[in-house]
Amino acid sequence: LEALQHDPRSVTALMALGEMAILARNYVEATRHLERILVVSSLEEDLINAHNNLAIAHYENGALEPAMDHLKWVLQRAPTNPTAIHN
């Protein structure tokens, strides 16, 4: 995955890996992929999606405080974000 950070498609790949890991209930792996997005992207949309998915991964892994932190991050930047509001 280190090579992904220099590829312009890395965010898409990391998001897909993170979402597949969530579906497989491998929340530690999902967190690892999604946190990489926070490092390799500065696009608001990428960051919002990554934070929303990180909230889900942390919540499902029983880590409520980090889950809430990610949702708060999204809601501070996009108060009407439907995913964050729903979660």
PDB file of C-alpha atoms in Angstrom:
ATOM      1  CA  LEU A   1       0.000   0.000   0.000  1.00  0.00           C
ATOM      2  CA  GLU A   2       2.929   2.377   0.338  1.00  0.00           C
ATOM      3  CA  ALA A   3       2.998   2.768  -3.445  1.00  0.00           C
ATOM      4  CA  LEU A   4      -0.623   3.935  -3.344  1.00  0.00           C
ATOM      5  CA  GLN A   5       0.188   7.227  -1.684  1.00  0.00           C
ATOM      6  CA  HIS A   6       1.929   8.470  -4.850  1.00  0.00           C
ATOM      7  CA  ASP A   7      -0.844   7.298  -7.174  1.00  0.00           C
ATOM      8  CA  PRO A   8      -3.656   9.786  -7.882  1.00  0.00           C
ATOM      9  CA  ARG A   9      -6.143   6.923  -7.473  1.00  0.00           C
ATOM     10  CA  SER A  10      -4.890   6.091  -3.991  1.00  0.00           C
ATOM     11  CA  VAL A  11      -7.828   7.661  -2.162  1.00  0.00           C
ATOM     12  CA  THR A  12     -10.321   5.675  -4.215  1.00  0.00           C
ATOM     13  CA  ALA A  13      -8.387   2.474  -3.604  1.00  0.00           C
ATOM     14  CA  LEU A  14      -7.994   3.129   0.121  1.00  0.00           C
ATOM     15  CA  MET A  15     -11.688   4.008   0.470  1.00  0.00           C
ATOM     16  CA  ALA A  16     -12.680   0.798  -1.322  1.00  0.00           C
ATOM     17  CA  LEU A  17     -10.360  -1.267   0.884  1.00  0.00           C
ATOM     18  CA  GLY A  18     -11.736   0.437   3.995  1.00  0.00           C
ATOM     19  CA  GLU A  19     -15.344  -0.116   2.978  1.00  0.00           C
ATOM     20  CA  MET A  20     -14.693  -3.766   2.101  1.00  0.00           C
ATOM     21  CA  ALA A  21     -13.039  -4.268   5.486  1.00  0.00           C
ATOM     22  CA  ILE A  22     -16.085  -2.727   7.207  1.00  0.00           C
ATOM     23  CA  LEU A  23     -18.365  -5.101   5.291  1.00  0.00           C
ATOM     24  CA  ALA A  24     -16.123  -7.996   6.338  1.00  0.00           C
ATOM     25  CA  ARG A  25     -16.314  -6.728   9.945  1.00  0.00           C
ATOM     26  CA  ASN A  26     -12.557  -6.274  10.060  1.00  0.00           C
ATOM     27  CA  TYR A  27     -12.675  -2.877  11.749  1.00  0.00           C
ATOM     28  CA  VAL A  28      -8.984  -2.703  12.622  1.00  0.00           C
ATOM     29  CA  GLU A  29      -8.082  -3.179   8.950  1.00  0.00           C
ATOM     30  CA  ALA A  30     -10.749  -0.663   7.896  1.00  0.00           C
ATOM     31  CA  THR A  31      -9.333   1.900  10.293  1.00  0.00           C
ATOM     32  CA  ARG A  32      -5.836   1.373   8.921  1.00  0.00           C
ATOM     33  CA  HIS A  33      -6.919   2.029   5.325  1.00  0.00           C
ATOM     34  CA  LEU A  34      -9.206   4.934   6.138  1.00  0.00           C
ATOM     35  CA  GLU A  35      -6.632   6.696   8.311  1.00  0.00           C
ATOM     36  CA  ARG A  36      -4.230   6.628   5.336  1.00  0.00           C
ATOM     37  CA  ILE A  37      -6.734   8.806   3.457  1.00  0.00           C
ATOM     38  CA  LEU A  38      -6.339  11.458   6.138  1.00  0.00           C
ATOM     39  CA  VAL A  39      -2.623  11.497   5.299  1.00  0.00           C
ATOM     40  CA  VAL A  40      -2.714  11.372   1.494  1.00  0.00           C
ATOM     41  CA  SER A  41      -5.671  13.645   0.687  1.00  0.00           C
ATOM     42  CA  SER A  42      -6.521  17.245   1.390  1.00  0.00           C
ATOM     43  CA  LEU A  43      -9.831  17.251  -0.500  1.00  0.00           C
ATOM     44  CA  GLU A  44     -12.737  18.039   1.786  1.00  0.00           C
ATOM     45  CA  GLU A  45     -15.009  15.403   0.216  1.00  0.00           C
ATOM     46  CA  ASP A  46     -12.389  12.662   0.676  1.00  0.00           C
ATOM     47  CA  LEU A  47     -11.810  13.678   4.274  1.00  0.00           C
ATOM     48  CA  ILE A  48     -15.515  13.809   5.090  1.00  0.00           C
ATOM     49  CA  ASN A  49     -16.087  10.343   3.629  1.00  0.00           C
ATOM     50  CA  ALA A  50     -13.055   8.948   5.444  1.00  0.00           C
ATOM     51  CA  HIS A  51     -14.136  10.451   8.779  1.00  0.00           C
ATOM     52  CA  ASN A  52     -17.688   9.117   8.350  1.00  0.00           C
ATOM     53  CA  ASN A  53     -16.383   5.624   7.636  1.00  0.00           C
ATOM     54  CA  LEU A  54     -13.861   5.841  10.464  1.00  0.00           C
ATOM     55  CA  ALA A  55     -16.740   6.688  12.806  1.00  0.00           C
ATOM     56  CA  ILE A  56     -18.534   3.522  11.701  1.00  0.00           C
ATOM     57  CA  ALA A  57     -15.405   1.372  12.040  1.00  0.00           C
ATOM     58  CA  HIS A  58     -14.625   2.700  15.519  1.00  0.00           C
ATOM     59  CA  TYR A  59     -18.239   2.384  16.673  1.00  0.00           C
ATOM     60  CA  GLU A  60     -18.503  -1.198  15.460  1.00  0.00           C
ATOM     61  CA  ASN A  61     -15.204  -1.965  17.189  1.00  0.00           C
ATOM     62  CA  GLY A  62     -16.601  -0.620  20.470  1.00  0.00           C
ATOM     63  CA  ALA A  63     -14.528   2.582  20.483  1.00  0.00           C
ATOM     64  CA  LEU A  64     -17.268   5.132  21.065  1.00  0.00           C
ATOM     65  CA  GLU A  65     -15.129   8.181  21.853  1.00  0.00           C
ATOM     66  CA  PRO A  66     -13.113   8.075  18.606  1.00  0.00           C
ATOM     67  CA  ALA A  67     -16.335   7.398  16.691  1.00  0.00           C
ATOM     68  CA  MET A  68     -17.915  10.524  18.163  1.00  0.00           C
ATOM     69  CA  ASP A  69     -14.765  12.551  17.456  1.00  0.00           C
ATOM     70  CA  HIS A  70     -14.938  11.652  13.764  1.00  0.00           C
ATOM     71  CA  LEU A  71     -18.644  12.493  13.549  1.00  0.00           C
ATOM     72  CA  LYS A  72     -18.043  15.824  15.306  1.00  0.00           C
ATOM     73  CA  TRP A  73     -15.250  16.591  12.830  1.00  0.00           C
ATOM     74  CA  VAL A  74     -17.649  16.050   9.928  1.00  0.00           C
ATOM     75  CA  LEU A  75     -20.506  18.009  11.489  1.00  0.00           C
ATOM     76  CA  GLN A  76     -18.245  20.986  12.230  1.00  0.00           C
ATOM     77  CA  ARG A  77     -17.331  21.206   8.543  1.00  0.00           C
ATOM     78  CA  ALA A  78     -20.562  19.991   6.968  1.00  0.00           C
ATOM     79  CA  PRO A  79     -23.421  20.465   9.446  1.00  0.00           C
ATOM     80  CA  THR A  80     -26.020  19.077   7.053  1.00  0.00           C
ATOM     81  CA  ASN A  81     -24.040  15.952   6.066  1.00  0.00           C
ATOM     82  CA  PRO A  82     -26.734  13.255   5.974  1.00  0.00           C
ATOM     83  CA  THR A  83     -24.384  10.366   6.820  1.00  0.00           C
ATOM     84  CA  ALA A  84     -22.994  12.055   9.932  1.00  0.00           C
ATOM     85  CA  ILE A  85     -26.470  13.141  11.018  1.00  0.00           C
ATOM     86  CA  HIS A  86     -27.805   9.609  10.551  1.00  0.00           C
ATOM     87  CA  ASN A  87     -24.904   8.040  12.430  1.00  0.00           C
TER      88      ASN A  87
END
